[in-house]
Coordinates of C-alpha atoms in Angstrom, one line a residue:
Chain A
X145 CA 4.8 1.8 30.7
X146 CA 1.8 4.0 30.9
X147 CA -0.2 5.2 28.2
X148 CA -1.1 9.0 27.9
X149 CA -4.2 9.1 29.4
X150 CA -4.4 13.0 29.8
X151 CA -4.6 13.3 26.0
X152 CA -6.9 10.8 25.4
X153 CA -9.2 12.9 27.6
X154 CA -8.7 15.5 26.1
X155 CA -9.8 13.9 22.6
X156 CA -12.5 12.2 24.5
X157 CA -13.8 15.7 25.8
X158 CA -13.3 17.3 22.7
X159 CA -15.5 14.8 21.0
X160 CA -17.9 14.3 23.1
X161 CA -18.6 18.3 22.8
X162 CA -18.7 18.1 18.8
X163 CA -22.5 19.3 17.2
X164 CA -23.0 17.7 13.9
X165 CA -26.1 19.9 12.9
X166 CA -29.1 21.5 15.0
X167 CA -31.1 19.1 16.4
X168 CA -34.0 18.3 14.6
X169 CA -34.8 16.0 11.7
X170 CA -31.8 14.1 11.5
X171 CA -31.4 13.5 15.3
X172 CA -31.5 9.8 14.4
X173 CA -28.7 9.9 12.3
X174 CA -26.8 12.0 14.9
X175 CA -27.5 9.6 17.6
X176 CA -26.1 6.7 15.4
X177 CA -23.2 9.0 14.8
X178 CA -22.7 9.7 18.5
X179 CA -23.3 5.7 19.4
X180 CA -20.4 4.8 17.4
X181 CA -17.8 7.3 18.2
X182 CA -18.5 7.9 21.6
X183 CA -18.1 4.3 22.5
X184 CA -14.6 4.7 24.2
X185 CA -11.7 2.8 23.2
X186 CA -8.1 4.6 23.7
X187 CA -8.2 6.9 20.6
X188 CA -4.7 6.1 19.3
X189 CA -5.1 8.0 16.4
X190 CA -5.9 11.3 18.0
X191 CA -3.7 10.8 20.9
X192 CA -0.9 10.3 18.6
X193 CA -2.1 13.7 16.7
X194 CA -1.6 15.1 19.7
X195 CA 1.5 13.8 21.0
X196 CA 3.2 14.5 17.6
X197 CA 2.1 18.4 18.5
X198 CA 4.0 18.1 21.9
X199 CA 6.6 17.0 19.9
X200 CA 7.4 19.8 17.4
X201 CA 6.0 22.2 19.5
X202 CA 2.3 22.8 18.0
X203 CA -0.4 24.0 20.4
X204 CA -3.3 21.3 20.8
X205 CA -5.9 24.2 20.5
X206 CA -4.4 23.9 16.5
X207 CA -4.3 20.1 16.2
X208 CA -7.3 19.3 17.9
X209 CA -9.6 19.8 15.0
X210 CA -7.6 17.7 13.0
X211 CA -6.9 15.0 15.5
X212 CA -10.8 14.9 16.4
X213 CA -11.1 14.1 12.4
X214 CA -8.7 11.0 12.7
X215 CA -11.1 9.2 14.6
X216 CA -14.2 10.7 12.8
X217 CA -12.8 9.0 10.1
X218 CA -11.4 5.7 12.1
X219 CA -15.2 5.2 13.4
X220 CA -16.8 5.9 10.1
X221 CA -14.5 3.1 8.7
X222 CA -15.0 0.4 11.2
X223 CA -19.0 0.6 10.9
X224 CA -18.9 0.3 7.1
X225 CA -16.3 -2.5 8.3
X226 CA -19.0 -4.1 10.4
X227 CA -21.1 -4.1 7.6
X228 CA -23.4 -7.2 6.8
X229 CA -21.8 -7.0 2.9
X230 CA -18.3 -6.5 4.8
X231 CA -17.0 -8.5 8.0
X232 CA -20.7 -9.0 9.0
X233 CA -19.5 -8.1 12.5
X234 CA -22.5 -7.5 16.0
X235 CA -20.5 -6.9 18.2
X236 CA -17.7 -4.1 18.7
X237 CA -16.5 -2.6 22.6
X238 CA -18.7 -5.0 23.9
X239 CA -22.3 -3.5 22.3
X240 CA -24.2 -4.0 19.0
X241 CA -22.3 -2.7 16.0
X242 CA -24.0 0.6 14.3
X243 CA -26.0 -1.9 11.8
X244 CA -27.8 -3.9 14.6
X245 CA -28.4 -1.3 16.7
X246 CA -29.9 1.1 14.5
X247 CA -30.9 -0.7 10.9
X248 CA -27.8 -1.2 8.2
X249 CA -29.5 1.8 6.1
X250 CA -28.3 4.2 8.8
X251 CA -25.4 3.0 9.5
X252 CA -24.2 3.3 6.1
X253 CA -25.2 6.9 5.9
X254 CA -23.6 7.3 9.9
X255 CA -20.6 6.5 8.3
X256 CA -21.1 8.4 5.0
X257 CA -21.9 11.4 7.3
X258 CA -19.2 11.1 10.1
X259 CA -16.6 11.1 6.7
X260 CA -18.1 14.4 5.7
X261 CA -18.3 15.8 9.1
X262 CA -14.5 15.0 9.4
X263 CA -13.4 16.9 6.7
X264 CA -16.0 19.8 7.4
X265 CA -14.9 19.6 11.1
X266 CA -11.4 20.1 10.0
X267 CA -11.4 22.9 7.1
X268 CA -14.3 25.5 9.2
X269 CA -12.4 24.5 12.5
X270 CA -8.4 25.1 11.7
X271 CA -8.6 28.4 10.1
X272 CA -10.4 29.7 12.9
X273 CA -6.8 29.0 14.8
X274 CA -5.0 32.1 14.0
X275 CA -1.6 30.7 13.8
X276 CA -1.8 28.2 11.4
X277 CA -1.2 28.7 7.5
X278 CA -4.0 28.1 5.2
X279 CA -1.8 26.0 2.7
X280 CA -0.2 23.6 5.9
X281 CA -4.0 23.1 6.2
X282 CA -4.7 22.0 2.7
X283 CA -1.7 19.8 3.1
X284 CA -2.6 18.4 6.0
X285 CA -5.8 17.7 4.7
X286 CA -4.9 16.5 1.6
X287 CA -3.0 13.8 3.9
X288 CA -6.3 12.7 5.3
X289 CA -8.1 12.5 1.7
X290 CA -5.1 10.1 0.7
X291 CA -4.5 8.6 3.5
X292 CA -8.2 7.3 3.4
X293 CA -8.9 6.7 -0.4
X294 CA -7.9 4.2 -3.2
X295 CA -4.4 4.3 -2.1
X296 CA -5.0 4.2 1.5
X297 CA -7.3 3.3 4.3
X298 CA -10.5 2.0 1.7
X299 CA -8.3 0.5 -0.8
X300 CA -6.6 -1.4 1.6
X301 CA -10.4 -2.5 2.8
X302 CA -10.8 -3.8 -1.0
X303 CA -8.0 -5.8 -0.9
X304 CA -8.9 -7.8 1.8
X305 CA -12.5 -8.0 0.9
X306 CA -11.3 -9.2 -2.4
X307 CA -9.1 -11.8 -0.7
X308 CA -6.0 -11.3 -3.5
X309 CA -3.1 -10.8 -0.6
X310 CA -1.8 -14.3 -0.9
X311 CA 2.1 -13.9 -0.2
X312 CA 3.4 -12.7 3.4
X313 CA 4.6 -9.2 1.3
X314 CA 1.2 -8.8 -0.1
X315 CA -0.6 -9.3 3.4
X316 CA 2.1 -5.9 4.5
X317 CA 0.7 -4.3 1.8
X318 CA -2.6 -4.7 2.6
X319 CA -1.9 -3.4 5.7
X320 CA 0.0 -0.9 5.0
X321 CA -2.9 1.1 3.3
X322 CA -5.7 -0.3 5.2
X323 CA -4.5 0.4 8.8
X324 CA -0.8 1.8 8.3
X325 CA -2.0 4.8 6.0
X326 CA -4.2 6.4 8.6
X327 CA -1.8 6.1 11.6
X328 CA 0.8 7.5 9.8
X329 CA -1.4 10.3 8.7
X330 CA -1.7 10.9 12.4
X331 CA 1.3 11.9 12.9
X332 CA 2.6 13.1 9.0
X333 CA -0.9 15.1 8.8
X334 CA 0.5 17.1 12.1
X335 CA 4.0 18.0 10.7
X336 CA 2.2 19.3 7.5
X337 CA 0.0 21.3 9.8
X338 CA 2.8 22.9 11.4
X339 CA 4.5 24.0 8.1
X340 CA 7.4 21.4 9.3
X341 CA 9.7 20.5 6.1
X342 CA 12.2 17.9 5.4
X343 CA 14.6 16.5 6.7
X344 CA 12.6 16.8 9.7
X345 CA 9.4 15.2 8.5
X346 CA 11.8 12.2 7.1
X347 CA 12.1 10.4 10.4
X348 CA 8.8 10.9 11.4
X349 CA 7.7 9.4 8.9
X350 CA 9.5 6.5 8.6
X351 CA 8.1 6.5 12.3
X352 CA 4.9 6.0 11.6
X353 CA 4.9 3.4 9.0
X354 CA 6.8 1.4 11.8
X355 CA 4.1 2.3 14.1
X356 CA 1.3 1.5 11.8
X357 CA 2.8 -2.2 11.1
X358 CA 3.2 -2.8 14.7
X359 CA -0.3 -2.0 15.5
X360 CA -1.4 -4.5 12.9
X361 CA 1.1 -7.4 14.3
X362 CA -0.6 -7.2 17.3
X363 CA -3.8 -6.7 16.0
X364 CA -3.5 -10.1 14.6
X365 CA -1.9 -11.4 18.1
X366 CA -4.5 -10.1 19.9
X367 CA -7.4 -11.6 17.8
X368 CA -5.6 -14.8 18.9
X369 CA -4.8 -14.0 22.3
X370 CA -7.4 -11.5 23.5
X371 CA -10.5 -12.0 25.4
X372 CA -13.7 -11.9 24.4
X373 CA -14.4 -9.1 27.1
X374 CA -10.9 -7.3 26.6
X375 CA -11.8 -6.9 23.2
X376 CA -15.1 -6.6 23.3
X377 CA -15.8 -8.5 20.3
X378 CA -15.3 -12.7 20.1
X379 CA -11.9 -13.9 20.0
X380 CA -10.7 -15.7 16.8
X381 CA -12.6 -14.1 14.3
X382 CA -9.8 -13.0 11.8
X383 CA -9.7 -17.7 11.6
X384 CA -13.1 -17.8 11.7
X385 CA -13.0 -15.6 8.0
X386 CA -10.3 -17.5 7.1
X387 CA -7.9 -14.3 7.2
X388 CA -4.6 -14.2 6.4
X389 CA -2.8 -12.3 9.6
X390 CA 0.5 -11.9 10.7
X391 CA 0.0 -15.0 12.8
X392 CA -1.4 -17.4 10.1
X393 CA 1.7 -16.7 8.0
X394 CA 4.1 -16.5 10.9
X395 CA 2.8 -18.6 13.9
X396 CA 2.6 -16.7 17.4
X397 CA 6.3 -17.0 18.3
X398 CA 7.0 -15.4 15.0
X399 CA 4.5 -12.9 15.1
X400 CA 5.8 -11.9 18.7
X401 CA 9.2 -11.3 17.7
X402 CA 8.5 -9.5 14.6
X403 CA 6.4 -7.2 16.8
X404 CA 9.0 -7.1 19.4
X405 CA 11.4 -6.3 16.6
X406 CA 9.2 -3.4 14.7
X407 CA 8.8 -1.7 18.7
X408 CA 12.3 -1.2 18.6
X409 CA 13.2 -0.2 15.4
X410 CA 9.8 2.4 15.9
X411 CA 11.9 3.6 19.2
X412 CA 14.8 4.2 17.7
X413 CA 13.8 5.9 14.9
X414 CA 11.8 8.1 16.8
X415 CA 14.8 9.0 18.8
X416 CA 16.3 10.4 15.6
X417 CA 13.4 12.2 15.0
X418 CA 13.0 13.8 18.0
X419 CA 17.1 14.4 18.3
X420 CA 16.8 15.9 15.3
X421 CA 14.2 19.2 16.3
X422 CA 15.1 18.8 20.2
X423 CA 11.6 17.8 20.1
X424 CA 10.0 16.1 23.6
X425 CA 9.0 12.5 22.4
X426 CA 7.9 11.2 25.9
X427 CA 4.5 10.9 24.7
X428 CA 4.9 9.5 21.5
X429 CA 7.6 7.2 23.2
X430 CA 4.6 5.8 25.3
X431 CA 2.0 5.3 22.7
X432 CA 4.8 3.4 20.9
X433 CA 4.9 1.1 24.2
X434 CA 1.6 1.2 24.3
X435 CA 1.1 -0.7 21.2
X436 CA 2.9 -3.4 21.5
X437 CA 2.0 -4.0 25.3
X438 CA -1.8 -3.7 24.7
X439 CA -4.2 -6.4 25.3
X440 CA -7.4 -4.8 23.3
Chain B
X796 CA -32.6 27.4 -25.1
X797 CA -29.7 24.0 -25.1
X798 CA -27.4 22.9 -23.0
X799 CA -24.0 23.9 -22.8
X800 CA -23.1 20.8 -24.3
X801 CA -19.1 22.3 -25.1
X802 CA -18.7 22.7 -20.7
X803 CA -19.9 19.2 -20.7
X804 CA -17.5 17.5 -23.0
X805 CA -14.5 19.3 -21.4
X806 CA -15.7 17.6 -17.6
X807 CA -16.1 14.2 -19.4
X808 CA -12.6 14.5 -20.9
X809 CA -11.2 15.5 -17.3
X810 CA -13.0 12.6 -15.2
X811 CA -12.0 10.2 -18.1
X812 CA -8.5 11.7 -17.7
X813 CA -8.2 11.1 -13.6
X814 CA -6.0 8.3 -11.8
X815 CA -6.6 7.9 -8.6
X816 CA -3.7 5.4 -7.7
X817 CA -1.0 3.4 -9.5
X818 CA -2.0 0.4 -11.2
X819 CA -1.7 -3.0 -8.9
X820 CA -4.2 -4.7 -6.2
X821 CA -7.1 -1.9 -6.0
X822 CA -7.4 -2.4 -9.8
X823 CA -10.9 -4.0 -9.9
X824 CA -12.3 -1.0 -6.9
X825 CA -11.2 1.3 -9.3
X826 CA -12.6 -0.2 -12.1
X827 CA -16.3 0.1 -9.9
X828 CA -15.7 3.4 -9.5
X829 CA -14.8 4.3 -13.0
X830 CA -18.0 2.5 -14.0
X831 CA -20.4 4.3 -12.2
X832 CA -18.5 7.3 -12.5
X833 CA -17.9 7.1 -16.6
X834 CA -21.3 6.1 -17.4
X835 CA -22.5 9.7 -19.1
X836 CA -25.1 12.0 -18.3
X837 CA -25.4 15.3 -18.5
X838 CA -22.9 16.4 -15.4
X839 CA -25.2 18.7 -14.2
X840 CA -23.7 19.7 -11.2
X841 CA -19.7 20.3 -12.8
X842 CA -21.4 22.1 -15.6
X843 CA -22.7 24.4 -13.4
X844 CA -19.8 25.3 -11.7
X845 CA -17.8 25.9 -14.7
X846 CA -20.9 28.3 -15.8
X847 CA -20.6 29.9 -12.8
X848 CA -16.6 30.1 -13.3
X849 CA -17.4 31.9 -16.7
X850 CA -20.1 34.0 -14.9
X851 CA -17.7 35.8 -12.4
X852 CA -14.3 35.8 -14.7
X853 CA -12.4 32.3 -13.6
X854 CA -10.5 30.6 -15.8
X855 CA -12.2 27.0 -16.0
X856 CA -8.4 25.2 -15.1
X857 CA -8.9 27.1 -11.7
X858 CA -12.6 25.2 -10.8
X859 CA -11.8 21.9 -13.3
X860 CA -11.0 19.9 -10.1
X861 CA -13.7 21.4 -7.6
X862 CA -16.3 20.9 -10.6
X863 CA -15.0 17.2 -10.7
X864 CA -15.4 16.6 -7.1
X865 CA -18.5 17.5 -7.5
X866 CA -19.5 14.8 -10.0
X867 CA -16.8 12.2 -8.0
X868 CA -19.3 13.1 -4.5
X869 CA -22.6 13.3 -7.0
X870 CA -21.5 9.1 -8.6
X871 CA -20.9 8.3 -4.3
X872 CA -24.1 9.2 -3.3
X873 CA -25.8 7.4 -6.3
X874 CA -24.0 3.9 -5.7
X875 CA -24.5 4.2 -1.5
X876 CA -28.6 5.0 -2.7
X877 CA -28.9 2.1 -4.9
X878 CA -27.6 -0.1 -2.3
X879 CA -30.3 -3.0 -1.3
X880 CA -30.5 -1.5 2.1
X881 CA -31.0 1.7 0.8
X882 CA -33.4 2.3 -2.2
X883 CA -32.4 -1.3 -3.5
X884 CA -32.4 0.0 -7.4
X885 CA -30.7 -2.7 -10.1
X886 CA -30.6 -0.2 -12.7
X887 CA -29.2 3.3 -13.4
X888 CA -28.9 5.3 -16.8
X889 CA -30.0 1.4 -18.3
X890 CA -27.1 -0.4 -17.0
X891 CA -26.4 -2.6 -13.7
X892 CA -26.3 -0.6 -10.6
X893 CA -23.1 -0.6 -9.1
X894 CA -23.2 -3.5 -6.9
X895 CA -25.2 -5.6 -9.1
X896 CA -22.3 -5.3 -11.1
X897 CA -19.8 -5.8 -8.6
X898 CA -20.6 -6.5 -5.4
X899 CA -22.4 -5.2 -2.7
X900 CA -19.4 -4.8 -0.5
X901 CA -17.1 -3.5 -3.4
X902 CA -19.7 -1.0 -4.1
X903 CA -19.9 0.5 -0.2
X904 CA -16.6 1.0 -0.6
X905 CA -16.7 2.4 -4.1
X906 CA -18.7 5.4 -2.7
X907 CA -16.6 5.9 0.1
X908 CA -13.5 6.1 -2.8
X909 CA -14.8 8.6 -4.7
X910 CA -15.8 10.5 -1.4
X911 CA -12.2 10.1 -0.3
X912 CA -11.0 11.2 -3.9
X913 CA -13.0 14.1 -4.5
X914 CA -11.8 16.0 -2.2
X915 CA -7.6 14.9 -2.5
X916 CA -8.8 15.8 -5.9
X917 CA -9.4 19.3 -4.9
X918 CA -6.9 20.2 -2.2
X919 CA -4.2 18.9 -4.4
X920 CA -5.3 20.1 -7.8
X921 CA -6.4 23.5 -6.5
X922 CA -3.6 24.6 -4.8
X923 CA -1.6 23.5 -8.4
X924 CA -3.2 26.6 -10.2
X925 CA -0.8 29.2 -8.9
X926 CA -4.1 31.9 -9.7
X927 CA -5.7 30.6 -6.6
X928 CA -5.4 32.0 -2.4
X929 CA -5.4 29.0 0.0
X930 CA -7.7 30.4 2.2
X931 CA -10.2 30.7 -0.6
X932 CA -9.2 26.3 -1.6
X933 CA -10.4 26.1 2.1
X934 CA -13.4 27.8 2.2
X935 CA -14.4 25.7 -1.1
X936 CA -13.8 22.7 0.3
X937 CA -15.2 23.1 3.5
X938 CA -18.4 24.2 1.7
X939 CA -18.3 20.9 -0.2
X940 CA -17.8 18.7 3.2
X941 CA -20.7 20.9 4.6
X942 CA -23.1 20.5 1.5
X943 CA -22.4 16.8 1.9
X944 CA -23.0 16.1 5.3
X945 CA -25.8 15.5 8.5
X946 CA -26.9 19.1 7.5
X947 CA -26.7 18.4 3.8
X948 CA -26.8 15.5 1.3
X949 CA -26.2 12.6 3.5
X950 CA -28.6 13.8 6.3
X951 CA -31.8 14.3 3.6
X952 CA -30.7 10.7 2.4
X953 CA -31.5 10.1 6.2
X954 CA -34.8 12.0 6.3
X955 CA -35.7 9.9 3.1
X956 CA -35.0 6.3 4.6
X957 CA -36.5 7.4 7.9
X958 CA -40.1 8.2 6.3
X959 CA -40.4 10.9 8.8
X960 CA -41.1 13.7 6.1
X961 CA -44.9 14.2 6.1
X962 CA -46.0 17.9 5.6
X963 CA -45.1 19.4 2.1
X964 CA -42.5 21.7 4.3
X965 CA -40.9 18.9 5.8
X966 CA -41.0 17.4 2.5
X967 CA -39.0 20.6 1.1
X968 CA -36.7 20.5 3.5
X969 CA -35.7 17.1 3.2
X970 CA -35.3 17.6 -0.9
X971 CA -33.4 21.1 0.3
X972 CA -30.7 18.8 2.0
X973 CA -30.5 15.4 -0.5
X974 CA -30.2 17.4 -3.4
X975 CA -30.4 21.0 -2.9
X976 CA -27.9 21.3 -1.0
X977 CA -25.3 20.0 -3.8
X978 CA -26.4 21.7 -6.8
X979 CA -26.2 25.0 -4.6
X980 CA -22.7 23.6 -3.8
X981 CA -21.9 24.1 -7.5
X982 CA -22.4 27.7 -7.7
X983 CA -21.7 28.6 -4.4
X984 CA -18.4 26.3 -4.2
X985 CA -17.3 28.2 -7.0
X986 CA -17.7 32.0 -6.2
X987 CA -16.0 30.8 -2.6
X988 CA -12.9 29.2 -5.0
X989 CA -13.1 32.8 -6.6
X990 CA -12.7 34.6 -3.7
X991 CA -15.8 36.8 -4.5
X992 CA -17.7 37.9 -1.3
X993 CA -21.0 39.3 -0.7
X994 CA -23.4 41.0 -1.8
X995 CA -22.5 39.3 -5.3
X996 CA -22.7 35.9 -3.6
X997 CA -26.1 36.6 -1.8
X998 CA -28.4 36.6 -5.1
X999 CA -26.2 33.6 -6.8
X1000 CA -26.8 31.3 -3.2
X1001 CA -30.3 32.4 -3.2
X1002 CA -30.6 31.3 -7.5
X1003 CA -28.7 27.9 -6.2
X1004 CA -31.3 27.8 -4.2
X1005 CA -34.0 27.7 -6.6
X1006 CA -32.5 25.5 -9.2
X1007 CA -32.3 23.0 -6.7
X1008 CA -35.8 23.0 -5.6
X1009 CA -36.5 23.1 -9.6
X1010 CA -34.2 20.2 -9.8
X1011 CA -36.1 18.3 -7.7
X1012 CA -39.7 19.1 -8.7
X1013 CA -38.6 18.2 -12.8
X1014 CA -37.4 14.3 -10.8
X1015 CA -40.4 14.1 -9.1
X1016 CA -42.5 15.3 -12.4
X1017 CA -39.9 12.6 -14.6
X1018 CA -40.5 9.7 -12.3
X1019 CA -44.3 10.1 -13.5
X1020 CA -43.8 11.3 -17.2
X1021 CA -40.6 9.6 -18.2
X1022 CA -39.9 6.5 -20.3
X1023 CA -38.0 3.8 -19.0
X1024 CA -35.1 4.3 -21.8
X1025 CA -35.0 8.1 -21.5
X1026 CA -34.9 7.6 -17.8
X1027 CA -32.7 4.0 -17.7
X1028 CA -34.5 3.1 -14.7
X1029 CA -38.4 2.0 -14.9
X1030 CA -40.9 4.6 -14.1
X1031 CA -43.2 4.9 -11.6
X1032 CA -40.3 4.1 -9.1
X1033 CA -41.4 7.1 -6.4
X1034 CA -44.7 5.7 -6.2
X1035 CA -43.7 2.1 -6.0
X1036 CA -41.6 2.8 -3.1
X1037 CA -44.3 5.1 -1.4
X1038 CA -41.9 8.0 -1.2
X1039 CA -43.9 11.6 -1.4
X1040 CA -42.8 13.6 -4.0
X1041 CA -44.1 17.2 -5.5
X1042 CA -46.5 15.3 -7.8
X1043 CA -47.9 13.3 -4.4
X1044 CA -48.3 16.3 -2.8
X1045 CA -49.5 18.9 -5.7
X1046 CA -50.9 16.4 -8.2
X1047 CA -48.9 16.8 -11.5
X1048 CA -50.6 20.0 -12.9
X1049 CA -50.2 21.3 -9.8
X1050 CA -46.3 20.4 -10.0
X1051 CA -45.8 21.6 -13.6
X1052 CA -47.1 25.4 -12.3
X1053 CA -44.7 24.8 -9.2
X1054 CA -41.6 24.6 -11.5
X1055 CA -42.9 27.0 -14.1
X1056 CA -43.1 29.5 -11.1
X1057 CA -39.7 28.2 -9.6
X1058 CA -37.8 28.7 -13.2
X1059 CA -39.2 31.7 -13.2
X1060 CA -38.0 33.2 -9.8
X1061 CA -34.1 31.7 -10.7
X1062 CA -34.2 33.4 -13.9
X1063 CA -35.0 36.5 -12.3
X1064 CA -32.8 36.2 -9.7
X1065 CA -30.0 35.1 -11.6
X1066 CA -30.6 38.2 -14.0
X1067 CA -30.1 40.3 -10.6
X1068 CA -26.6 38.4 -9.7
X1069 CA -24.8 38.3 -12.9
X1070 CA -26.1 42.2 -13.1
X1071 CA -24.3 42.9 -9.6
X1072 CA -21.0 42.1 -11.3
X1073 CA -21.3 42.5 -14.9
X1074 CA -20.8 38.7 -15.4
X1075 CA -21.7 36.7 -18.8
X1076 CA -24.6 34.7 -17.3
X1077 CA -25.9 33.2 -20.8
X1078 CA -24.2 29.4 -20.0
X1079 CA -26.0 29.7 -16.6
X1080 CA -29.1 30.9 -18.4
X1081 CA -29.0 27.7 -20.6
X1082 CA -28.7 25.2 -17.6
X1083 CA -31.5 27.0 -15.6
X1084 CA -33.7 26.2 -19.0
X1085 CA -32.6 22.8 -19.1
X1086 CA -33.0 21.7 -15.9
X1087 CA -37.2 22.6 -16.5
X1088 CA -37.2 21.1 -19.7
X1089 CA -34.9 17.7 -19.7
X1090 CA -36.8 14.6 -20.1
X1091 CA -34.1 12.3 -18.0

């Protein structure tokens, strides 16, 4: 199966042509901005935005904005990740993390900045797209803020910095707001932008939970599995923290076929979905392969 | 003279009153962040914004949750400056910083929290008062995210760490963003919410302006002049750290004049903007006094 490469350029040139601020006294703080996000990878989050479009007929011009502030927020998150207080992390894609590269002062304000630049990217931005509804954008926003507070993306960060996900349903929920929260805001966020109501929104939904606990069973494969150069960081490092992953609680044959089993449930639901709207899911169909076939 | 100490007591009761998730695992990251956040002073910033409501003829239900973001982003930027890679301060308003208290890892993500909170604070809330256009929630916001970011709050932060302020201008501009930027936020955040466009917003953004710089100068003057209790955080800090302040540059008399002149001008102007309108100006009239006279 292939993976959509045509959208991930299309986030990739749509990135690379954001301007934070005029150049000047904060160029530094730009450049560690830039470092980070412009380091490649295959910008899941914003390809899904994007695919999600294609599938209830959106226009990318109108989800752009908001699929560029998906992985805004996804870069600002892994360098607070990376962190010396956090996962103490040097290396991520193969170079320096944000901290050693540039001094753990900036990195914390590159990520404090690239959070504020998301949501200012994505309010000044979406508006200026005729078509879309000014309250769809406030939802859709409000998705993001959620998705990525206490009950989402950073409280699911506490919970593993805090070490209290003992049990196997505790470890899910962990996940669920720490990575689950954010992917499924990639695609939920783009419904909301599109003014699209229940029941339509159901299945997609349910979608993208599935999708977001795939990601993280093989996320914890992969850590396992992986190469150092695939994944540009050294293999084994969720063990080397003592993490409890999908493989520690389930062994690598288990984890396998619960990731094998959470693909297809994710393909079929999105067959509803789609059915549902006569909506083209090709795209989403491949990211969805895409994630469990992955090797970084 | 006074402060509007009645505006005050109704934004303590509403940040006392928030949630920001169901009790259950993120219990002790929201106990951080009601720590720093609940831990008094005189909520400068969501006082002004309710003066400002009152100024232009909004009810105060319409800008509670935009003036509560305000103090939600105000507490992040306070706990991510305190951090030991940052200004490394143990105390603030006489208690434990943040991560003193409770990590330095559960106080990174503390700030990020309340940044992620404030604002599904406001595009949640906002949109709940029926009184209020979307487009105007937008505009609001994406002031907010602006005031905040590489050409706001977090980018002075970066001017700070990175020394590279030397002339008294740069030295301006870099206060302009750190905390300018914010407390014009306030006002200007507000008259945005209210749909009110220029020219009665020109002379209010130019008085945000001024307060702002006043702000600033008054810290700069306290850091000299202050105790350590009325302060709750020794004196003398500035210096210690070799930061260049108004007093480094102007000497303190020549500091003192500076703000007598800079109250001055944002009486006057605000005299011109609350004339433009007919507005009732006298809450903002108290602030304005206050913020030249406080002693902490």
């Amino acid at each position: 199966m292939g993976y959509p490469d045509a959208l991930r350029d299309e986030v990739e040139a749509y990135l690379e042509g954001l301007s934070f601020a005029p150049p000047g006294a904060t160029d530094g703080l730009q450049e560690a901005m830039r470092y980070s996000l412009l380091a490649g990878g295959k910008r899941i989050r914003p390809v899904l935005a994007l695919a999600t479009a294609r599938a209830v007929g959106l226009p990318h011009e109108a989800v752009l904005p908001y699929a560029a502030a998906l992985e805004l927020v996804h870069t600002y998150s892994l360098i607070h990740d990376d962190l010396p207080a956090m996962d103490d992390d040097d290396l991520r894609r193969g170079r320096p993390t944000c901290h050693v590269k540039y001094g753990e002062d900036v990195a914390i304000l590159a990520g404090d900045a690239l959070y504020a630049e998301a949501f200012h990217l994505l309010l000044r931005s979406t508006t200026a797209v005729g078509a879309m509804d000014p309250a769809d954008v406030i939802a859709a926003a409000a998705e993001l803020a959620a998705a990525t507070g206490v009950d989402g993306m950073v409280g699911g960060q506490y919970i593993d910095v805090a070490g209290t996900a003992t049990t196997a349903q505790e470890l899910r929920a962990l996940h669920a707001l720490k990575t689950g929260r954010l992917i499924g805001a990639s695609v939920v966020g783009v419904l909301l932008l599109g003014g699209i109501k229940e029941p339509a929104t159901m299945a997609y939904r349910q979608y993208a939970t599935e999708i977001g606990v795939l990601f993280q069973i093989v996320d914890d494969i992969l850590d396992v599995t992986g190469t150092d150069a695939d994944l540009g960081k050294p293999q084994g490092s969720d063990e080397r923290h003592g993490k409890r992953t999908y493989v520690s609680e389930f062994g690598l044959d288990g984890a396998r076929e619960l990731a094998a089993r959470c693909h297809q449930d994710a393909r079929t639901t999105l067959a509803t979905a789609a059915a549902a709207h006569d909506g083209r899911a090709d795209e989403l169909e491949q990211i969805t392969d895409f994630i469990l076939t992955r090797t970084a």
